[in-house]
Coordinates of N, CA and C in Angstrom, one line a residue:
Chain A
D22 N -58.0 -32.9 -132.6 CA -57.2 -34.4 -132.7 C -56.8 -34.7 -131.5
Q23 N -57.4 -35.8 -129.9 CA -56.9 -35.7 -129.4 C -56.6 -37.7 -129.3
Q24 N -55.0 -37.8 -129.8 CA -54.8 -39.2 -130.1 C -54.0 -39.0 -128.5
V25 N -54.1 -38.6 -127.7 CA -53.7 -39.1 -126.4 C -53.8 -38.7 -125.1
K26 N -55.3 -39.1 -124.6 CA -55.6 -38.5 -123.5 C -55.7 -38.6 -121.9
Q27 N -55.9 -37.9 -121.2 CA -55.5 -38.0 -119.9 C -56.7 -37.4 -119.6
N28 N -57.3 -38.3 -118.6 CA -58.6 -38.2 -118.6 C -58.7 -37.1 -117.5
S29 N -57.6 -37.2 -116.4 CA -57.8 -36.7 -115.0 C -57.3 -35.2 -114.9
P30 N -57.6 -34.2 -115.1 CA -56.6 -33.0 -114.8 C -55.9 -33.2 -113.8
S31 N -56.2 -34.0 -112.3 CA -56.1 -33.5 -111.3 C -55.6 -35.0 -110.5
L32 N -54.6 -35.4 -109.8 CA -55.0 -36.5 -108.4 C -54.6 -35.7 -107.4
S33 N -54.9 -36.5 -106.1 CA -54.6 -36.3 -104.7 C -54.5 -37.2 -104.2
V34 N -53.1 -37.4 -103.9 CA -52.7 -39.3 -103.1 C -52.3 -39.0 -101.4
Q35 N -51.9 -39.7 -101.0 CA -51.4 -39.2 -99.6 C -50.5 -39.6 -99.9
E36 N -49.4 -39.5 -99.0 CA -48.0 -39.7 -99.0 C -47.4 -40.8 -98.1
G37 N -46.7 -41.9 -99.5 CA -46.8 -43.0 -98.7 C -47.9 -44.1 -99.7
R38 N -48.9 -44.0 -99.9 CA -50.2 -44.4 -100.8 C -49.0 -44.6 -102.4
I39 N -49.6 -45.2 -103.0 CA -49.6 -45.5 -104.6 C -50.4 -44.3 -105.2
S40 N -49.3 -43.3 -106.2 CA -50.4 -43.4 -107.2 C -50.3 -43.9 -108.3
I41 N -51.8 -43.5 -109.1 CA -51.8 -44.3 -110.8 C -51.8 -43.5 -111.6
L42 N -51.5 -43.0 -112.1 CA -51.6 -42.8 -113.3 C -52.3 -42.5 -115.0
N43 N -53.4 -42.5 -115.4 CA -53.9 -43.0 -116.3 C -53.9 -42.3 -118.0
C44 N -53.6 -42.6 -119.0 CA -53.7 -42.5 -120.9 C -54.4 -43.8 -121.5
D45 N -54.6 -42.9 -122.6 CA -55.6 -43.3 -123.4 C -55.0 -42.9 -124.5
Y46 N -54.9 -43.8 -125.0 CA -54.8 -43.3 -126.8 C -55.4 -43.5 -128.0
T47 N -55.5 -43.0 -128.9 CA -56.5 -43.5 -130.2 C -55.5 -44.2 -131.3
N48 N -54.7 -43.8 -131.5 CA -53.9 -44.1 -133.1 C -52.8 -45.0 -132.6
S49 N -53.1 -46.3 -133.2 CA -52.5 -47.8 -133.2 C -51.0 -47.8 -133.8
M50 N -50.5 -46.7 -134.5 CA -49.4 -46.9 -134.8 C -48.4 -46.5 -133.9
F51 N -48.8 -45.3 -132.6 CA -47.8 -45.6 -131.4 C -47.5 -47.0 -131.3
D52 N -45.3 -46.7 -131.1 CA -44.8 -47.4 -130.8 C -44.3 -47.9 -130.2
Y53 N -43.9 -46.6 -129.4 CA -43.0 -46.3 -127.7 C -44.3 -45.1 -126.7
F54 N -44.5 -45.3 -125.9 CA -45.1 -44.6 -124.9 C -44.0 -44.1 -123.9
L55 N -43.9 -42.8 -123.5 CA -43.0 -42.1 -123.0 C -43.9 -41.7 -121.9
W56 N -43.1 -41.4 -119.8 CA -43.7 -40.2 -119.4 C -43.0 -40.0 -119.5
Y57 N -43.3 -38.1 -118.8 CA -42.8 -36.9 -118.9 C -43.6 -36.4 -117.2
K58 N -42.6 -36.0 -116.5 CA -43.4 -34.9 -115.1 C -42.5 -33.5 -115.2
K59 N -43.3 -32.9 -114.8 CA -43.2 -31.1 -115.0 C -43.2 -30.6 -113.5
Y60 N -42.3 -29.5 -113.4 CA -42.5 -28.8 -111.8 C -42.9 -27.4 -113.0
P61 N -43.3 -26.3 -112.1 CA -43.5 -24.8 -112.6 C -42.0 -24.5 -113.2
A62 N -42.0 -23.9 -114.4 CA -41.3 -23.0 -114.5 C -39.9 -24.0 -115.2
E63 N -40.0 -25.1 -115.5 CA -39.2 -25.8 -115.8 C -39.7 -26.8 -117.1
G64 N -38.7 -27.4 -117.6 CA -39.8 -28.1 -119.1 C -40.1 -29.7 -118.6
P65 N -40.3 -30.1 -119.1 CA -41.2 -31.6 -119.0 C -39.5 -32.5 -118.6
T66 N -39.7 -33.1 -118.0 CA -38.2 -34.3 -117.8 C -39.1 -35.4 -117.5
F67 N -37.6 -36.6 -118.4 CA -38.0 -37.4 -118.8 C -38.9 -38.6 -117.4
L68 N -39.2 -39.6 -117.7 CA -39.0 -40.5 -116.3 C -38.7 -41.5 -116.5
I69 N -40.0 -42.3 -117.6 CA -40.5 -43.7 -117.7 C -41.2 -43.7 -119.5
S70 N -40.3 -44.7 -119.9 CA -41.1 -45.1 -121.5 C -41.3 -46.8 -121.6
I71 N -42.1 -47.2 -122.3 CA -42.8 -48.7 -122.7 C -42.5 -49.3 -124.0
S72 N -41.6 -49.7 -124.9 CA -41.9 -50.2 -125.9 C -43.8 -50.7 -125.8
S73 N -44.4 -50.6 -127.5 CA -45.4 -51.1 -127.7 C -45.7 -53.1 -127.4
I74 N -44.6 -53.2 -128.0 CA -44.2 -54.9 -127.7 C -43.9 -55.6 -126.0
K75 N -44.5 -54.0 -125.3 CA -43.5 -54.7 -124.1 C -45.5 -54.3 -123.3
D76 N -45.6 -55.4 -122.0 CA -46.3 -54.6 -121.1 C -45.9 -54.3 -120.3
K77 N -45.2 -53.9 -119.6 CA -44.8 -53.3 -118.3 C -43.1 -52.9 -118.3
N78 N -42.9 -51.3 -117.9 CA -42.0 -51.9 -117.4 C -42.1 -51.3 -115.8
E79 N -40.7 -51.2 -115.7 CA -40.0 -50.9 -113.9 C -38.6 -50.3 -113.6
D80 N -39.0 -48.8 -113.0 CA -37.8 -48.3 -112.5 C -37.6 -47.6 -111.1
G81 N -37.5 -48.4 -110.4 CA -37.5 -47.9 -108.8 C -38.7 -47.3 -108.4
R82 N -39.1 -46.7 -107.8 CA -41.0 -46.1 -108.0 C -41.6 -46.8 -108.7
F83 N -41.4 -46.5 -110.0 CA -42.0 -46.1 -110.9 C -42.4 -47.2 -111.5
T84 N -43.5 -47.6 -112.2 CA -43.8 -48.7 -113.0 C -45.3 -48.4 -114.0
V85 N -44.7 -48.2 -115.4 CA -45.7 -48.2 -116.8 C -46.1 -50.0 -117.2
F86 N -47.5 -49.6 -117.0 CA -48.1 -50.6 -117.8 C -48.7 -50.6 -119.0
L87 N -48.6 -51.6 -119.9 CA -49.4 -50.7 -121.1 C -50.8 -52.0 -121.9
N88 N -51.8 -52.1 -122.2 CA -52.6 -52.9 -122.4 C -53.0 -52.5 -123.8
K89 N -52.5 -52.7 -124.8 CA -52.5 -52.5 -126.0 C -54.0 -52.6 -126.8
S90 N -54.5 -54.0 -126.4 CA -56.2 -54.0 -127.2 C -56.3 -53.3 -126.0
A91 N -56.7 -53.2 -124.8 CA -57.4 -51.4 -124.6 C -57.3 -49.7 -125.1
K92 N -56.5 -49.9 -125.5 CA -55.2 -49.0 -125.8 C -55.6 -48.0 -124.3
H93 N -54.8 -48.4 -123.4 CA -54.7 -47.8 -122.4 C -53.5 -47.8 -122.1
L94 N -52.7 -46.9 -120.8 CA -51.3 -47.7 -119.9 C -51.3 -46.1 -118.8
S95 N -50.8 -46.8 -118.2 CA -50.8 -46.3 -116.6 C -49.2 -46.2 -116.0
L96 N -49.6 -45.4 -115.1 CA -48.4 -45.1 -114.7 C -48.7 -45.2 -113.1
H97 N -47.7 -46.1 -112.3 CA -47.7 -46.0 -110.7 C -46.7 -46.0 -110.3
I98 N -46.8 -44.9 -108.9 CA -45.7 -44.6 -108.3 C -46.0 -45.6 -106.6
V99 N -44.6 -45.8 -106.8 CA -44.9 -46.4 -104.6 C -43.7 -46.8 -104.6
P100 N -43.5 -46.3 -103.2 CA -44.2 -45.3 -102.5 C -44.5 -43.9 -102.7
S101 N -45.5 -43.3 -102.8 CA -45.2 -41.9 -102.9 C -45.3 -40.4 -102.6
Q102 N -43.8 -39.5 -103.1 CA -42.9 -38.8 -102.4 C -43.7 -37.7 -102.0
P103 N -43.5 -36.4 -101.2 CA -44.0 -34.9 -101.2 C -42.9 -34.4 -102.4
G104 N -41.9 -34.9 -103.2 CA -41.4 -34.6 -104.4 C -41.8 -34.6 -105.7
D105 N -42.8 -36.1 -105.6 CA -44.1 -36.3 -106.7 C -44.9 -35.6 -107.2
S106 N -45.0 -34.5 -106.4 CA -46.1 -33.7 -106.4 C -45.4 -32.9 -107.8
A107 N -46.2 -32.6 -109.1 CA -45.8 -32.2 -110.3 C -47.3 -32.5 -111.2
V108 N -47.2 -32.1 -112.7 CA -47.4 -32.2 -113.7 C -47.0 -33.3 -114.3
Y109 N -48.0 -34.6 -115.0 CA -47.4 -36.0 -115.6 C -48.1 -35.7 -116.9
F110 N -47.2 -35.9 -117.4 CA -48.0 -36.2 -118.9 C -47.4 -37.2 -119.6
C111 N -48.4 -38.0 -120.1 CA -48.2 -38.8 -120.9 C -47.6 -39.0 -122.7
A112 N -47.1 -39.1 -122.8 CA -46.4 -38.8 -124.6 C -46.5 -40.2 -125.3
A113 N -46.6 -40.0 -126.1 CA -46.0 -40.8 -127.7 C -45.3 -40.5 -129.1
S114 N -45.0 -41.9 -129.4 CA -44.6 -40.9 -130.4 C -44.5 -42.9 -131.8
W115 N -44.2 -42.8 -132.8 CA -44.4 -43.6 -134.2 C -43.6 -43.1 -134.7
A116 N -42.5 -44.1 -134.8 CA -41.9 -44.5 -136.1 C -42.0 -44.2 -137.4
G117 N -42.7 -43.3 -138.1 CA -43.3 -43.3 -138.9 C -42.1 -43.1 -140.4
G118 N -40.9 -42.4 -139.6 CA -39.7 -42.0 -140.2 C -39.6 -40.6 -140.2
G119 N -38.1 -40.5 -140.2 CA -38.1 -38.7 -139.8 C -37.7 -39.0 -138.6
A120 N -37.7 -37.9 -138.0 CA -37.3 -37.5 -136.3 C -38.6 -37.2 -136.1
D121 N -39.3 -38.2 -134.8 CA -40.5 -37.7 -134.6 C -41.0 -37.2 -133.5
G122 N -41.5 -36.4 -133.5 CA -42.0 -35.3 -132.3 C -43.3 -36.4 -131.7
L123 N -42.6 -35.8 -130.3 CA -44.0 -36.5 -129.7 C -45.3 -36.2 -129.3
T124 N -46.3 -37.1 -129.0 CA -47.8 -36.3 -129.1 C -48.1 -36.1 -127.5
F125 N -48.6 -35.1 -126.7 CA -48.4 -35.5 -125.3 C -49.9 -35.4 -125.6
G126 N -50.8 -35.9 -124.2 CA -52.0 -35.9 -123.2 C -51.6 -33.9 -122.8
K127 N -52.4 -33.8 -122.3 CA -53.4 -32.6 -121.0 C -52.3 -32.6 -119.8
G128 N -51.8 -33.6 -119.8 CA -51.5 -33.9 -118.5 C -52.4 -33.9 -116.9
T129 N -51.9 -34.6 -116.4 CA -52.1 -34.4 -114.7 C -51.7 -33.9 -113.5
H130 N -52.4 -33.2 -112.4 CA -51.4 -33.1 -111.6 C -51.6 -33.7 -110.4
L131 N -50.9 -34.4 -110.4 CA -50.0 -35.2 -109.2 C -50.2 -34.5 -108.1
I132 N -51.0 -34.3 -106.8 CA -50.4 -34.1 -105.6 C -50.4 -34.5 -104.3
I133 N -49.6 -34.7 -104.1 CA -49.1 -35.8 -102.6 C -49.3 -34.9 -101.9
Q134 N -50.4 -35.4 -100.4 CA -50.5 -34.9 -99.3 C -49.6 -35.1 -98.2
P135 N -49.4 -34.5 -97.4 CA -48.9 -35.7 -96.0 C -49.4 -36.3 -94.9
Chain B
E8 N -24.8 -33.0 -115.5 CA -25.0 -33.5 -115.8 C -25.2 -32.6 -117.3
P9 N -25.5 -32.9 -117.6 CA -25.7 -31.9 -119.7 C -26.8 -31.7 -119.5
E10 N -27.7 -30.6 -119.4 CA -28.6 -30.1 -120.0 C -29.0 -29.1 -121.4
V11 N -30.6 -28.9 -122.1 CA -30.6 -28.0 -122.5 C -30.8 -26.9 -122.0
T12 N -30.5 -25.6 -122.6 CA -30.5 -24.2 -122.1 C -31.6 -23.7 -122.8
Q13 N -31.9 -22.5 -123.3 CA -32.9 -21.6 -123.6 C -32.9 -20.1 -123.5
T14 N -32.7 -19.6 -124.5 CA -32.5 -17.6 -123.7 C -34.1 -17.3 -125.1
P15 N -34.3 -16.0 -124.2 CA -34.6 -15.9 -123.0 C -36.3 -16.7 -122.3
S16 N -35.5 -16.7 -121.1 CA -36.7 -17.3 -120.3 C -38.0 -16.5 -120.4
H17 N -38.4 -15.2 -121.4 CA -39.8 -14.6 -121.7 C -38.9 -13.5 -122.5
Q18 N -39.9 -14.0 -123.5 CA -40.2 -12.6 -124.3 C -40.8 -11.5 -124.4
V19 N -40.9 -10.5 -124.7 CA -42.6 -9.8 -124.8 C -42.2 -8.8 -125.9
T20 N -43.8 -9.4 -127.0 CA -43.1 -8.0 -128.0 C -44.0 -8.3 -128.9
Q21 N -44.7 -7.4 -129.4 CA -45.6 -7.0 -130.5 C -46.1 -6.9 -131.3
M22 N -47.4 -7.6 -131.3 CA -48.0 -8.3 -133.2 C -47.1 -7.3 -134.1
G23 N -47.2 -9.1 -134.8 CA -46.2 -8.0 -135.7 C -45.2 -8.0 -135.8
Q24 N -44.1 -8.0 -135.2 CA -42.5 -8.1 -134.7 C -42.3 -9.9 -134.9
E25 N -40.8 -9.8 -134.9 CA -40.2 -10.9 -135.5 C -39.9 -11.3 -134.0
V26 N -39.3 -12.7 -133.7 CA -38.8 -12.8 -132.3 C -37.8 -13.6 -133.2
I27 N -36.9 -13.9 -132.5 CA -36.2 -15.3 -132.9 C -35.9 -15.8 -131.2
L28 N -36.5 -17.3 -130.9 CA -36.0 -17.9 -129.2 C -34.3 -18.5 -129.5
R29 N -34.1 -19.0 -128.9 CA -33.0 -19.8 -129.3 C -32.3 -21.0 -127.7
C30 N -32.0 -21.7 -128.8 CA -31.5 -22.8 -127.9 C -30.0 -22.8 -127.9
V31 N -29.8 -23.9 -126.6 CA -28.6 -24.8 -127.1 C -29.0 -26.5 -126.5
P32 N -28.5 -27.1 -127.7 CA -28.7 -28.4 -127.3 C -27.4 -28.9 -126.7
I33 N -28.0 -30.2 -126.0 CA -26.5 -30.8 -125.6 C -25.5 -31.8 -127.2
S34 N -24.2 -31.5 -126.2 CA -23.7 -31.2 -127.3 C -23.2 -32.4 -128.2
N35 N -23.6 -33.7 -128.0 CA -23.7 -34.6 -128.8 C -24.6 -35.5 -129.4
H36 N -25.9 -34.8 -129.0 CA -27.2 -35.0 -129.2 C -27.4 -34.4 -131.2
L37 N -28.2 -35.1 -131.4 CA -28.2 -34.8 -133.2 C -29.0 -34.8 -133.9
Y38 N -30.4 -34.6 -132.7 CA -31.9 -34.8 -133.2 C -32.1 -32.9 -132.3
F39 N -32.8 -32.1 -133.0 CA -33.7 -31.1 -132.3 C -35.0 -31.1 -132.6
Y40 N -35.6 -30.6 -131.7 CA -37.7 -30.6 -131.4 C -37.9 -28.6 -130.6
W41 N -38.4 -28.3 -131.7 CA -39.3 -27.2 -130.8 C -40.3 -28.2 -130.8
Y42 N -41.2 -27.6 -129.3 CA -42.6 -27.6 -128.9 C -43.4 -26.3 -128.3
R43 N -44.6 -26.5 -128.6 CA -44.8 -25.0 -127.5 C -46.6 -25.7 -127.0
Q44 N -46.0 -24.8 -126.4 CA -47.5 -25.4 -125.0 C -47.9 -23.5 -124.7
I45 N -49.1 -23.6 -125.0 CA -50.4 -22.6 -125.1 C -51.1 -22.8 -123.4
L46 N -51.0 -21.8 -123.0 CA -51.4 -21.5 -121.4 C -52.5 -22.5 -121.8
G47 N -52.7 -24.0 -120.2 CA -53.4 -24.9 -120.1 C -53.4 -25.8 -121.7
Q48 N -53.4 -25.7 -122.4 CA -53.0 -26.7 -123.0 C -52.2 -27.8 -123.5
K49 N -52.5 -29.1 -124.0 CA -51.0 -29.7 -123.8 C -49.8 -29.8 -124.9
V50 N -48.9 -29.6 -124.1 CA -47.5 -29.6 -125.6 C -47.9 -30.3 -126.7
E51 N -47.8 -29.3 -127.5 CA -47.7 -29.4 -128.9 C -46.1 -30.1 -129.8
F52 N -45.8 -30.5 -130.4 CA -45.0 -30.5 -131.6 C -44.9 -29.7 -133.0
L53 N -44.1 -29.3 -132.8 CA -43.8 -28.1 -134.1 C -42.9 -28.7 -135.0
V54 N -42.0 -29.4 -134.8 CA -40.8 -29.6 -135.9 C -39.7 -29.8 -135.4
S55 N -39.0 -30.8 -135.9 CA -37.8 -31.9 -136.1 C -36.7 -31.3 -137.1
F56 N -35.5 -31.1 -136.0 CA -34.3 -31.3 -137.2 C -33.6 -31.9 -137.3
Y57 N -32.6 -32.2 -138.4 CA -31.9 -33.2 -138.1 C -30.6 -33.4 -139.9
N58 N -29.4 -32.4 -139.4 CA -28.4 -33.2 -140.1 C -29.1 -31.5 -140.9
N59 N -29.1 -30.9 -140.7 CA -28.7 -29.5 -141.5 C -30.5 -29.1 -141.9
E60 N -31.3 -29.9 -141.5 CA -32.7 -29.3 -142.0 C -34.3 -30.5 -141.7
I61 N -35.4 -29.8 -141.7 CA -36.8 -30.2 -140.9 C -36.7 -31.7 -141.2
S62 N -37.2 -32.1 -140.4 CA -37.1 -33.8 -140.9 C -38.9 -34.3 -141.2
E63 N -39.6 -33.4 -139.9 CA -40.8 -33.0 -139.8 C -41.1 -32.3 -139.5
K64 N -42.6 -31.4 -139.7 CA -43.3 -30.6 -139.1 C -44.6 -30.8 -139.1
S65 N -45.1 -30.3 -137.5 CA -46.6 -30.3 -137.8 C -47.8 -29.7 -138.0
E66 N -48.8 -29.5 -138.5 CA -49.5 -28.6 -139.5 C -49.9 -26.7 -139.0
I67 N -49.0 -26.9 -137.3 CA -48.5 -25.3 -136.9 C -48.2 -24.4 -137.6
F68 N -46.4 -25.2 -137.7 CA -45.7 -25.0 -138.3 C -45.3 -24.4 -139.8
D69 N -46.5 -23.1 -139.8 CA -46.8 -22.6 -141.0 C -45.7 -22.1 -141.8
D70 N -45.7 -20.8 -142.8 CA -44.4 -20.2 -143.2 C -44.2 -19.2 -142.3
Q71 N -45.3 -18.8 -140.9 CA -44.2 -17.8 -140.1 C -43.4 -18.1 -139.2
F72 N -43.0 -19.5 -140.0 CA -41.8 -20.3 -138.8 C -40.7 -20.8 -139.9
S73 N -39.7 -20.7 -138.9 CA -38.5 -21.3 -139.4 C -37.9 -21.3 -138.4
V74 N -36.4 -22.6 -139.0 CA -35.6 -22.8 -137.7 C -34.1 -22.6 -138.3
E75 N -33.5 -22.5 -137.8 CA -32.2 -23.3 -137.9 C -30.5 -23.5 -136.9
R76 N -29.8 -24.0 -137.6 CA -28.7 -23.9 -136.6 C -27.2 -23.1 -137.0
P77 N -27.5 -22.2 -137.0 CA -26.4 -21.0 -137.5 C -24.8 -21.3 -137.0
D78 N -24.9 -22.6 -136.2 CA -23.5 -23.0 -135.8 C -23.3 -23.8 -135.5
G79 N -22.4 -24.2 -134.9 CA -22.1 -25.4 -134.3 C -23.3 -26.0 -132.6
S80 N -23.9 -24.6 -132.1 CA -23.9 -25.7 -130.6 C -25.5 -24.8 -130.7
N81 N -26.0 -23.5 -131.4 CA -27.0 -23.0 -131.3 C -28.1 -23.6 -132.4
F82 N -29.1 -23.6 -131.8 CA -30.8 -23.8 -132.7 C -31.9 -23.1 -132.5
T83 N -32.5 -22.1 -133.1 CA -33.3 -20.9 -133.7 C -35.0 -21.0 -134.1
L84 N -35.7 -20.7 -133.1 CA -37.0 -21.0 -133.9 C -37.1 -19.5 -134.1
K85 N -37.3 -18.9 -135.5 CA -37.5 -17.8 -135.5 C -39.0 -17.5 -136.1
I86 N -40.4 -16.6 -135.1 CA -40.9 -16.6 -135.8 C -41.9 -15.1 -136.4
R87 N -41.7 -15.1 -137.6 CA -41.3 -13.8 -138.6 C -42.8 -13.0 -138.4
S88 N -43.4 -12.8 -138.2 CA -44.4 -12.1 -138.1 C -45.7 -12.1 -136.7
T89 N -45.7 -12.5 -135.5 CA -45.8 -12.3 -134.7 C -47.9 -12.4 -134.5
K90 N -48.2 -13.4 -133.8 CA -49.9 -12.3 -133.7 C -50.0 -13.0 -132.2
L91 N -51.2 -12.6 -131.5 CA -51.6 -12.9 -129.9 C -51.7 -14.4 -130.5
E92 N -52.2 -15.4 -130.7 CA -52.2 -16.5 -130.6 C -50.7 -17.2 -130.9
D93 N -49.7 -16.6 -130.7 CA -48.9 -17.4 -130.7 C -47.5 -17.3 -129.5
S94 N -48.7 -16.4 -128.2 CA -48.4 -16.2 -127.4 C -48.1 -17.7 -126.4
A95 N -47.0 -18.8 -126.0 CA -46.7 -19.8 -125.4 C -45.7 -20.1 -124.7
M96 N -45.2 -20.8 -123.7 CA -43.9 -21.3 -123.6 C -43.6 -22.3 -124.7
Y97 N -42.4 -22.1 -125.7 CA -41.7 -22.6 -126.1 C -40.5 -23.6 -125.7
F98 N -40.8 -24.7 -126.4 CA -39.7 -25.4 -125.0 C -39.2 -26.1 -126.4
C99 N -36.9 -26.1 -126.7 CA -36.3 -26.9 -127.1 C -35.8 -28.4 -126.6
A100 N -36.0 -29.3 -127.7 CA -35.3 -30.5 -126.9 C -34.3 -30.8 -127.6
S101 N -33.8 -31.8 -127.1 CA -32.7 -33.4 -128.2 C -32.6 -34.3 -127.7
S102 N -32.3 -35.1 -128.6 CA -32.2 -36.1 -128.5 C -30.9 -36.8 -129.5
Y103 N -30.4 -37.8 -129.0 CA -29.4 -38.8 -129.3 C -29.5 -39.2 -130.7
G104 N -30.5 -39.8 -130.3 CA -31.1 -40.7 -132.0 C -33.1 -40.2 -132.0
T105 N -33.4 -41.1 -133.2 CA -34.5 -40.7 -133.5 C -35.5 -42.5 -132.7
G106 N -37.1 -41.5 -132.3 CA -37.8 -42.6 -131.9 C -37.8 -42.6 -130.3
G107 N -38.8 -43.4 -129.9 CA -39.1 -43.1 -128.8 C -38.6 -43.9 -128.1
A108 N -37.5 -44.5 -128.3 CA -36.3 -45.2 -127.7 C -35.4 -44.1 -127.1
Y109 N -35.3 -43.3 -127.5 CA -34.4 -42.4 -127.3 C -34.5 -41.7 -126.8
E110 N -34.4 -40.5 -125.5 CA -35.4 -39.5 -124.4 C -34.8 -38.6 -125.1
Q111 N -36.0 -37.8 -125.4 CA -35.8 -36.2 -125.9 C -36.0 -35.7 -124.2
Y112 N -34.9 -34.7 -124.2 CA -34.2 -34.0 -123.2 C -35.0 -32.4 -123.4
F113 N -35.3 -31.7 -122.0 CA -35.8 -30.5 -123.0 C -35.3 -29.5 -121.7
G114 N -35.4 -28.2 -122.7 CA -34.9 -27.1 -121.7 C -35.9 -26.7 -121.4
P115 N -35.3 -25.8 -119.9 CA -37.4 -24.7 -119.3 C -38.1 -24.1 -120.1
G116 N -38.3 -23.9 -121.5 CA -38.6 -22.6 -122.0 C -38.4 -21.7 -122.0
T117 N -38.7 -20.7 -122.6 CA -39.3 -19.6 -123.2 C -40.5 -18.9 -123.2
R118 N -40.8 -18.7 -122.2 CA -42.9 -17.6 -122.2 C -42.4 -16.8 -123.2
L119 N -43.1 -16.5 -124.4 CA -43.3 -15.8 -125.4 C -44.8 -15.1 -125.5
T120 N -45.2 -12.9 -125.0 CA -46.1 -13.3 -124.9 C -46.1 -12.0 -126.2
V121 N -46.4 -11.8 -126.7 CA -47.8 -11.5 -127.9 C -48.9 -10.3 -127.2
T122 N -48.1 -9.2 -127.3 CA -49.5 -8.0 -126.7 C -49.9 -7.5 -127.8

């Protein structure tokens, strides 16, 4: 049951260019969407989030866009830097009651080429 | 900067044995979580814990699993009788509040290998 889908297992981008990572979801009850970054041998690290009532959130080089009608969100990284090379997970949460766990996508491995 | 810590980093056990994975959440956090990631697959939610009881659990979290906060700092995941398919990275996380507005901080993970 893939409620959160990241259809690109990997993405290669040149340093300095824009990286765009995509994510689709099926559950319209999700009310928050988050992006996590993961380096090998480390746990996921929070990057940026967006509430379902917004369509854009920006934090420095990172911007997340949400299109609720299409059930699609994207993470833009501008400009891409070598340290951005990592696996990026899209995640979603639903305040259905209790301490809600996150639903993750499978991740996209971003490779920034010099 | 405060961080979530997990021990051990790698645990090898034989099928049928019990294992306990340990986590120290960030000290002022109130919500605690366990997730797992089987090699090549997505990170999956197992259980959340608040106010000394389970708040939510997934269908993966069956009777073989239990969680405990034995003292004011540790948060443990016990697997009673391990199976080969329990081999995975297990991540502990904690947050100050609940819901997507509150960031969940993840530990570095424990790699569990069941032979």
